[in-house]
Short mmCIF file of N, CA and C in Angstrom, two decimals:
data_model
loop_
_atom_site.label_atom_id
_atom_site.label_comp_id
_atom_site.label_asym_id
_atom_site.label_seq_id
_atom_site.Cartn_x
_atom_site.Cartn_y
_atom_site.Cartn_z
N UNK A 636 148.99 97.69 -164.95
CA UNK A 636 149.16 99.18 -165.01
C UNK A 636 147.48 99.44 -164.72
N UNK A 637 147.03 101.17 -164.54
CA UNK A 637 146.09 101.26 -164.58
C UNK A 637 145.94 102.25 -165.18
N UNK A 638 145.39 102.91 -166.69
CA UNK A 638 145.17 103.69 -167.27
C UNK A 638 143.39 104.90 -167.29
N UNK A 639 143.66 105.83 -167.19
CA UNK A 639 142.60 106.65 -167.32
C UNK A 639 142.35 107.52 -168.64
N UNK A 640 141.17 107.13 -169.96
CA UNK A 640 142.05 108.00 -170.40
C UNK A 640 140.29 108.99 -170.93
N UNK A 641 140.09 110.30 -171.76
CA UNK A 641 139.01 110.59 -172.08
C UNK A 641 139.32 111.77 -173.15
N UNK A 642 138.28 112.17 -173.56
CA UNK A 642 138.34 112.92 -174.49
C UNK A 642 136.86 113.61 -174.88
N UNK A 643 137.40 114.56 -175.30
CA UNK A 643 135.92 115.66 -175.79
C UNK A 643 135.15 115.40 -177.41
N UNK A 644 134.45 115.81 -177.58
CA UNK A 644 133.42 115.58 -178.38
C UNK A 644 134.47 115.70 -179.82
N UNK A 645 135.61 116.91 -180.29
CA UNK A 645 136.41 116.53 -181.32
C UNK A 645 137.88 114.96 -181.46
N UNK A 646 137.78 114.07 -180.62
CA UNK A 646 138.62 112.74 -180.57
C UNK A 646 137.90 112.00 -179.73
N UNK A 647 136.10 111.11 -179.90
CA UNK A 647 135.35 110.55 -179.21
C UNK A 647 136.05 108.72 -180.06
N UNK A 648 136.00 109.16 -181.57
CA UNK A 648 136.70 108.35 -183.13
C UNK A 648 137.77 107.17 -181.48
N UNK A 649 138.86 108.92 -182.43
CA UNK A 649 139.96 107.95 -181.81
C UNK A 649 140.26 107.56 -180.40
N UNK A 650 139.26 107.91 -179.09
CA UNK A 650 139.35 107.39 -177.95
C UNK A 650 138.96 105.87 -178.44
N UNK A 651 137.74 105.84 -179.05
CA UNK A 651 137.62 104.28 -179.43
C UNK A 651 138.71 103.31 -179.52
N UNK A 652 139.15 103.92 -180.83
CA UNK A 652 140.59 103.19 -181.25
C UNK A 652 142.05 102.84 -180.69
N UNK A 653 142.08 104.03 -179.44
CA UNK A 653 143.50 103.87 -178.68
C UNK A 653 143.07 102.38 -177.47
N UNK A 654 141.89 102.85 -176.88
CA UNK A 654 140.81 101.73 -176.47
C UNK A 654 141.38 100.25 -176.77
N UNK A 655 140.74 100.06 -178.14
CA UNK A 655 140.94 99.28 -178.69
C UNK A 655 142.60 98.52 -178.66
N UNK A 656 143.68 100.01 -178.81
CA UNK A 656 144.80 99.30 -179.33
C UNK A 656 145.38 98.82 -177.76
N UNK A 657 144.98 99.36 -176.73
CA UNK A 657 145.28 98.90 -174.57
C UNK A 657 144.45 97.81 -174.52
N UNK A 658 143.27 97.65 -175.35
CA UNK A 658 142.69 95.47 -174.96
C UNK A 658 143.80 94.92 -175.67
N UNK A 659 144.90 95.44 -175.84
CA UNK A 659 146.11 94.13 -176.49
C UNK A 659 146.86 93.82 -175.54
N UNK A 660 147.45 95.06 -174.25
CA UNK A 660 148.05 94.42 -173.05
C UNK A 660 146.94 93.68 -172.49
N UNK A 661 147.08 92.47 -171.86
CA UNK A 661 146.35 91.70 -170.55
C UNK A 661 146.87 92.92 -169.67
N UNK A 662 147.91 93.57 -169.41
CA UNK A 662 148.58 93.61 -167.72
C UNK A 662 147.72 95.08 -167.69
N UNK A 663 146.81 95.64 -169.03
CA UNK A 663 145.85 97.26 -168.68
C UNK A 663 145.20 97.29 -168.43
N UNK A 664 144.15 97.84 -167.40
CA UNK A 664 142.90 98.20 -167.55
C UNK A 664 142.68 99.02 -167.90
N UNK A 665 141.66 99.66 -168.28
CA UNK A 665 141.49 101.26 -168.58
C UNK A 665 139.42 101.98 -168.34
N UNK A 666 140.13 102.99 -167.68
CA UNK A 666 138.81 103.69 -167.05
C UNK A 666 138.51 104.74 -167.89
N UNK A 667 137.33 104.82 -168.55
CA UNK A 667 137.05 105.90 -169.87
C UNK A 667 136.10 107.09 -169.43
N UNK A 668 136.76 107.63 -168.48
CA UNK A 668 135.75 109.65 -168.27
C UNK A 668 135.15 109.58 -169.06
N UNK A 669 134.94 109.64 -170.43
CA UNK A 669 134.01 110.19 -171.43
C UNK A 669 134.96 111.54 -172.16
N UNK A 670 134.29 111.98 -173.08
CA UNK A 670 133.07 111.38 -173.66
C UNK A 670 132.16 111.14 -174.29
N UNK A 671 131.48 110.33 -174.37
CA UNK A 671 130.95 108.91 -175.13
C UNK A 671 130.05 109.40 -176.32
N UNK A 672 130.31 111.56 -176.60
CA UNK A 672 129.01 111.37 -178.27
C UNK A 672 130.05 112.53 -178.88
N UNK A 673 129.07 112.50 -179.89
CA UNK A 673 129.66 114.05 -180.92
C UNK A 673 128.80 115.93 -180.02
N UNK A 674 128.44 115.52 -178.86
CA UNK A 674 127.81 116.56 -178.52
C UNK A 674 128.68 117.42 -177.89
N UNK A 675 129.14 118.41 -177.87
CA UNK A 675 129.86 119.49 -177.19
C UNK A 675 130.27 119.33 -176.37
N UNK A 676 131.81 119.37 -175.59
CA UNK A 676 132.15 119.43 -174.25
C UNK A 676 133.02 120.20 -173.92
N UNK A 677 133.25 121.15 -172.91
CA UNK A 677 134.67 121.04 -172.23
C UNK A 677 135.49 120.35 -172.60
N UNK A 678 136.96 120.39 -172.41
CA UNK A 678 138.14 119.44 -172.74
C UNK A 678 138.71 119.32 -171.66
N UNK A 679 138.73 121.06 -170.85
CA UNK A 679 138.87 121.26 -169.48
C UNK A 679 138.45 120.03 -168.67
N UNK A 680 137.34 119.97 -169.35
CA UNK A 680 137.09 119.58 -167.50
C UNK A 680 137.22 117.78 -168.32
N UNK A 681 137.10 117.80 -168.97
CA UNK A 681 137.60 116.09 -169.28
C UNK A 681 139.40 115.95 -168.78
N UNK A 682 140.11 116.97 -168.90
CA UNK A 682 141.57 116.82 -168.31
C UNK A 682 141.52 116.32 -167.31
N UNK A 683 141.17 117.74 -166.28
CA UNK A 683 140.83 117.19 -164.70
C UNK A 683 140.44 116.14 -164.18
N UNK A 684 139.63 115.32 -164.68
CA UNK A 684 138.80 113.81 -164.46
C UNK A 684 140.06 113.03 -164.84
N UNK A 685 141.12 113.20 -165.55
CA UNK A 685 141.42 111.93 -166.11
C UNK A 685 142.93 112.51 -165.29
N UNK A 686 143.41 113.73 -165.55
CA UNK A 686 144.56 113.97 -164.40
C UNK A 686 144.44 113.64 -162.99
N UNK A 687 143.16 113.89 -162.32
CA UNK A 687 142.63 113.30 -160.97
C UNK A 687 142.84 111.79 -160.74
N UNK A 688 142.58 111.11 -161.59
CA UNK A 688 142.79 110.24 -161.79
C UNK A 688 144.71 109.91 -161.46
N UNK A 689 145.25 110.10 -162.09
CA UNK A 689 146.54 110.21 -162.33
C UNK A 689 147.32 110.50 -160.94
N UNK A 690 146.87 111.60 -160.12
CA UNK A 690 147.59 112.25 -159.21
C UNK A 690 147.05 112.24 -157.72
N UNK A 691 145.59 110.68 -158.27
CA UNK A 691 145.61 110.53 -156.48
C UNK A 691 145.77 109.20 -156.60
N UNK A 692 146.02 108.42 -157.79
CA UNK A 692 147.07 106.99 -157.73
C UNK A 692 145.95 106.19 -158.40
N UNK A 693 145.04 106.47 -158.37
CA UNK A 693 144.26 104.94 -159.62
C UNK A 693 144.31 104.64 -160.37
N UNK A 694 144.91 105.90 -161.03
CA UNK A 694 145.54 105.30 -162.96
C UNK A 694 147.40 105.50 -162.82
N UNK A 695 148.53 104.91 -163.49
CA UNK A 695 149.25 104.69 -163.23
C UNK A 695 149.58 105.99 -164.04
N UNK A 696 149.22 106.08 -165.29
CA UNK A 696 149.02 107.23 -167.13
C UNK A 696 148.02 107.04 -167.20
N UNK A 697 147.59 108.65 -168.18
CA UNK A 697 146.21 109.52 -168.52
C UNK A 697 147.25 108.96 -170.19
N UNK A 698 145.38 109.40 -170.87
CA UNK A 698 145.66 109.83 -172.24
C UNK A 698 144.32 110.88 -172.25
N UNK A 699 144.73 111.72 -172.98
CA UNK A 699 143.94 112.82 -172.69
C UNK A 699 143.25 113.12 -174.75
N UNK A 700 142.77 113.86 -175.64
CA UNK A 700 142.75 113.85 -176.50
C UNK A 700 141.52 115.28 -176.58
N UNK A 701 142.06 115.73 -177.56
CA UNK A 701 140.49 116.38 -178.43
C UNK A 701 140.99 116.89 -179.89
N UNK A 702 140.44 117.49 -180.31
CA UNK A 702 140.86 117.87 -182.09
C UNK A 702 141.46 118.65 -182.51
N UNK A 703 142.53 118.65 -181.48
CA UNK A 703 144.08 118.80 -181.38
C UNK A 703 144.78 118.16 -181.04
N UNK A 704 144.95 118.10 -179.62
CA UNK A 704 145.70 117.40 -178.62
C UNK A 704 145.85 119.11 -177.68
N UNK A 705 145.93 119.86 -178.24
CA UNK A 705 146.78 121.34 -177.69
C UNK A 705 145.86 121.95 -176.50
N UNK A 706 144.89 122.14 -176.70
CA UNK A 706 143.81 122.95 -175.34
C UNK A 706 144.17 121.57 -174.34
N UNK A 707 143.38 120.78 -174.54
CA UNK A 707 143.54 119.16 -173.31
C UNK A 707 145.54 119.37 -172.62
N UNK A 708 146.05 118.98 -173.57
CA UNK A 708 147.71 119.18 -173.16
C UNK A 708 147.51 120.27 -172.00
N UNK A 709 147.01 121.52 -172.54
CA UNK A 709 147.08 123.02 -171.30
C UNK A 709 146.74 122.49 -170.48
N UNK A 710 145.37 122.00 -170.23
CA UNK A 710 144.59 122.03 -169.14
C UNK A 710 145.02 121.07 -168.58
N UNK A 711 145.62 119.79 -168.74
CA UNK A 711 146.20 118.48 -168.29
C UNK A 711 147.66 119.06 -167.34
N UNK A 712 148.14 119.94 -167.58
CA UNK A 712 149.58 120.64 -167.63
C UNK A 712 149.45 121.46 -166.50
N UNK A 713 147.47 122.01 -166.59
CA UNK A 713 147.71 122.96 -164.88
C UNK A 713 147.47 122.17 -164.21
N UNK A 714 147.30 121.31 -164.08
CA UNK A 714 146.94 119.85 -162.67
C UNK A 714 148.55 119.68 -161.80
N UNK A 715 148.13 120.03 -160.63
CA UNK A 715 150.03 120.05 -159.56
C UNK A 715 149.62 118.62 -159.87
N UNK A 716 151.40 118.08 -160.21
CA UNK A 716 151.67 117.12 -160.25
C UNK A 716 151.99 116.04 -161.71
N UNK A 717 151.21 117.11 -163.29
CA UNK A 717 151.20 116.76 -163.83
C UNK A 717 152.29 116.67 -165.19
N UNK A 718 152.67 115.54 -165.81
CA UNK A 718 154.04 116.02 -167.05
C UNK A 718 152.85 115.38 -167.99
N UNK A 719 151.93 116.39 -169.02
CA UNK A 719 151.50 115.77 -170.23
C UNK A 719 152.11 116.34 -171.37
N UNK A 720 152.24 115.48 -172.62
CA UNK A 720 153.39 115.28 -173.29
C UNK A 720 152.37 115.33 -174.93
N UNK A 721 152.03 116.13 -175.92
CA UNK A 721 150.92 116.45 -176.88
C UNK A 721 152.33 115.55 -177.67
N UNK A 722 151.86 114.92 -178.02
CA UNK A 722 152.98 113.58 -178.74
C UNK A 722 152.87 113.17 -180.07
N UNK A 723 152.79 113.42 -181.54
CA UNK A 723 152.45 113.12 -182.90
C UNK A 723 153.26 112.10 -183.30
N UNK A 724 154.04 111.61 -183.03
CA UNK A 724 154.88 110.90 -183.44
C UNK A 724 155.45 109.69 -182.59
N UNK A 725 156.17 108.96 -183.49
CA UNK A 725 156.67 107.25 -181.88
C UNK A 725 157.53 107.78 -180.77
N UNK A 726 158.62 108.71 -181.60
CA UNK A 726 160.31 109.40 -180.30
C UNK A 726 159.02 109.40 -179.55
N UNK A 727 158.50 111.00 -179.94
CA UNK A 727 158.79 111.89 -179.08
C UNK A 727 158.21 111.59 -177.78
N UNK A 728 156.57 110.17 -177.94
CA UNK A 728 156.42 109.76 -177.19
C UNK A 728 156.81 108.75 -176.39
N UNK A 729 157.64 107.75 -176.81
CA UNK A 729 159.24 107.29 -176.68
C UNK A 729 159.92 107.97 -175.27
N UNK A 730 160.01 109.52 -175.65
CA UNK A 730 161.04 110.61 -175.26
C UNK A 730 160.42 110.90 -173.99
N UNK A 731 158.62 110.90 -173.97
CA UNK A 731 158.43 111.97 -173.46
C UNK A 731 158.44 111.23 -171.88
N UNK A 732 158.12 109.82 -172.24
CA UNK A 732 158.24 108.47 -170.77
C UNK A 732 159.80 108.29 -170.28
N UNK A 733 160.52 108.47 -171.22
CA UNK A 733 162.43 108.43 -170.80
C UNK A 733 162.68 109.23 -169.90
N UNK A 734 163.09 110.47 -170.78
CA UNK A 734 163.60 111.77 -170.17
C UNK A 734 162.82 112.55 -169.57
N UNK A 735 160.88 112.40 -169.93
CA UNK A 735 159.91 113.87 -169.13
C UNK A 735 159.66 113.06 -167.52
N UNK A 736 159.65 112.12 -168.20
CA UNK A 736 159.00 111.02 -167.26
C UNK A 736 157.10 111.67 -167.16
N UNK A 737 156.64 111.74 -167.99
CA UNK A 737 155.35 111.75 -168.98
C UNK A 737 154.17 110.97 -167.89
N UNK A 738 153.31 111.67 -167.88
CA UNK A 738 152.52 110.68 -167.00
C UNK A 738 151.27 110.66 -167.75
N UNK A 739 151.27 111.61 -168.46
CA UNK A 739 150.02 111.51 -169.09
C UNK A 739 150.27 112.33 -170.80
N UNK A 740 149.60 111.52 -171.80
CA UNK A 740 149.45 111.52 -173.22
C UNK A 740 148.63 112.31 -173.69
N UNK A 741 148.98 113.27 -174.60
CA UNK A 741 147.94 113.81 -175.34
C UNK A 741 148.57 113.57 -176.97
N UNK A 742 146.87 113.17 -177.66
CA UNK A 742 147.20 113.34 -179.35
C UNK A 742 145.69 114.55 -179.57
N UNK A 743 145.56 114.35 -180.88
CA UNK A 743 144.78 115.15 -181.33
C UNK A 743 143.89 114.37 -182.74
N UNK A 744 142.27 114.25 -182.17
CA UNK A 744 141.56 113.01 -182.90
C UNK A 744 141.58 113.81 -184.58
N UNK A 745 141.93 115.10 -184.61
CA UNK A 745 141.66 115.99 -185.66
C UNK A 745 142.95 115.77 -186.76
N UNK A 746 144.01 115.38 -185.76
CA UNK A 746 145.04 115.70 -186.85
C UNK A 746 145.96 113.91 -187.20
N UNK A 747 145.73 112.90 -186.22
CA UNK A 747 146.10 111.69 -186.11
C UNK A 747 145.27 110.17 -186.75
N UNK A 748 145.63 109.75 -187.43
CA UNK A 748 144.91 108.89 -187.97
C UNK A 748 145.72 107.60 -186.53
N UNK A 749 144.38 106.83 -187.10
CA UNK A 749 144.06 105.52 -186.38
C UNK A 749 145.74 104.70 -185.82
N UNK A 750 145.91 104.44 -187.06
CA UNK A 750 147.60 103.24 -186.71
C UNK A 750 148.30 104.31 -186.61
N UNK A 751 148.89 105.71 -186.77
CA UNK A 751 149.58 106.38 -186.08
C UNK A 751 149.16 106.64 -184.56
N UNK A 752 148.42 107.46 -184.27
CA UNK A 752 147.74 106.97 -183.02
C UNK A 752 148.55 105.67 -182.49
N UNK A 753 147.73 104.54 -182.75
CA UNK A 753 148.35 103.46 -182.03
C UNK A 753 149.80 103.13 -181.74
N UNK A 754 150.29 102.87 -182.49
CA UNK A 754 151.83 103.43 -182.64
C UNK A 754 152.95 103.95 -181.20
N UNK A 755 152.06 105.54 -181.34
CA UNK A 755 152.30 106.31 -180.39
C UNK A 755 152.01 105.83 -179.31
N UNK A 756 150.52 105.49 -178.72
CA UNK A 756 150.33 104.91 -177.57
C UNK A 756 150.90 103.64 -177.47
N UNK A 757 151.26 102.40 -178.27
CA UNK A 757 152.36 101.56 -177.61
C UNK A 757 153.55 102.24 -177.22
N UNK A 758 154.35 103.02 -177.49
CA UNK A 758 155.35 103.83 -177.59
C UNK A 758 155.84 104.28 -175.97
N UNK A 759 154.69 105.08 -175.65
CA UNK A 759 154.20 105.49 -174.96
C UNK A 759 153.79 104.91 -173.61
N UNK A 760 153.38 103.52 -173.15
CA UNK A 760 152.68 102.56 -171.98
C UNK A 760 154.03 101.53 -171.99
N UNK A 761 154.80 101.23 -173.37
CA UNK A 761 155.76 100.27 -173.23
C UNK A 761 157.13 100.86 -172.47
N UNK A 762 157.06 102.28 -172.48
CA UNK A 762 158.71 103.18 -172.20
C UNK A 762 158.44 103.06 -171.01
N UNK A 763 159.69 103.42 -169.99
CA UNK A 763 159.59 104.03 -168.93
C UNK A 763 161.02 104.67 -168.56
N UNK A 764 160.51 105.82 -167.51
CA UNK A 764 161.26 107.32 -167.78
C UNK A 764 163.47 106.06 -166.19
N UNK A 765 164.22 106.42 -167.70
CA UNK A 765 165.51 106.50 -167.03
C UNK A 765 166.21 107.04 -165.87
N UNK A 766 165.82 107.72 -165.52
CA UNK A 766 165.97 108.75 -164.44
C UNK A 766 167.56 109.05 -164.75
N UNK A 767 168.50 108.83 -163.71
CA UNK A 767 169.70 110.11 -164.03
C UNK A 767 170.20 110.63 -164.57
N UNK A 768 170.70 111.61 -165.15
CA UNK A 768 170.25 113.08 -165.48
C UNK A 768 169.22 113.67 -165.59
N UNK A 769 168.57 112.76 -166.22
CA UNK A 769 167.05 113.13 -166.64
C UNK A 769 166.36 112.98 -164.87
N UNK A 770 166.72 112.85 -163.62
CA UNK A 770 166.04 113.27 -162.92
C UNK A 770 165.59 114.24 -162.27
N UNK A 771 167.48 115.04 -162.73
CA UNK A 771 167.61 116.11 -161.77
C UNK A 771 166.11 117.11 -162.63
N UNK A 772 166.69 117.03 -163.85
CA UNK A 772 165.90 117.94 -165.13
C UNK A 772 164.10 118.26 -164.42
N UNK A 773 163.78 116.96 -164.50
CA UNK A 773 162.38 116.81 -163.82
C UNK A 773 162.46 116.93 -162.55
N UNK A 774 163.09 116.98 -162.01
CA UNK A 774 163.12 117.72 -160.31
C UNK A 774 162.65 119.13 -160.67
N UNK A 775 163.24 120.14 -161.48
CA UNK A 775 163.31 121.13 -161.85
C UNK A 775 162.14 121.24 -162.34
N UNK A 776 161.69 120.64 -163.56
CA UNK A 776 160.10 121.04 -164.16
C UNK A 776 158.88 121.08 -163.01
N UNK A 777 159.69 120.16 -162.03
CA UNK A 777 158.63 120.42 -161.01
C UNK A 777 158.73 121.11 -159.42
N UNK A 778 160.10 121.92 -159.00
CA UNK A 778 159.83 122.97 -158.56
C UNK A 778 159.04 124.34 -158.98
N UNK A 779 159.39 124.45 -160.22
CA UNK A 779 158.73 125.48 -161.24
C UNK A 779 157.10 125.07 -160.48
N UNK A 780 156.47 124.02 -160.62
CA UNK A 780 155.42 124.38 -160.08
C UNK A 780 155.10 124.53 -158.08
N UNK A 781 155.91 124.52 -158.28
CA UNK A 781 155.54 125.46 -156.52
C UNK A 781 155.79 126.75 -156.35
N UNK A 782 156.43 127.06 -157.41
CA UNK A 782 156.23 128.68 -156.99
C UNK A 782 154.94 129.50 -157.98
#
């Protein structure tokens, strides 16, 4: 599985911790599109880079992080084909994949501690879309994008 990750300056430390969690998985390759320091950057630019990898098929999943996770998740969801879920708990991360077929996870570097964020990431990457009745709903979500 290929995962592209990116953060703004408000979540670089959390991004580095998430990358450590992802190293636990032998079958996951991580691409980091930045940023790499605390100098201010604009989170929409990072969201666009991560989502481009997901929509092109270069990445199976994306992870985006900013101070709260809110701005970068809004930006990510503006990209056609992206279903980004802002998750602050394990249950939401699991259901985002199982019920909503989320392909990008968003989290906040100033909201979550390293331990909880790691558990959220594990739940997200270890879960998969259930299909069934959820497929109909996801198809309706994606149809809205075509309007």
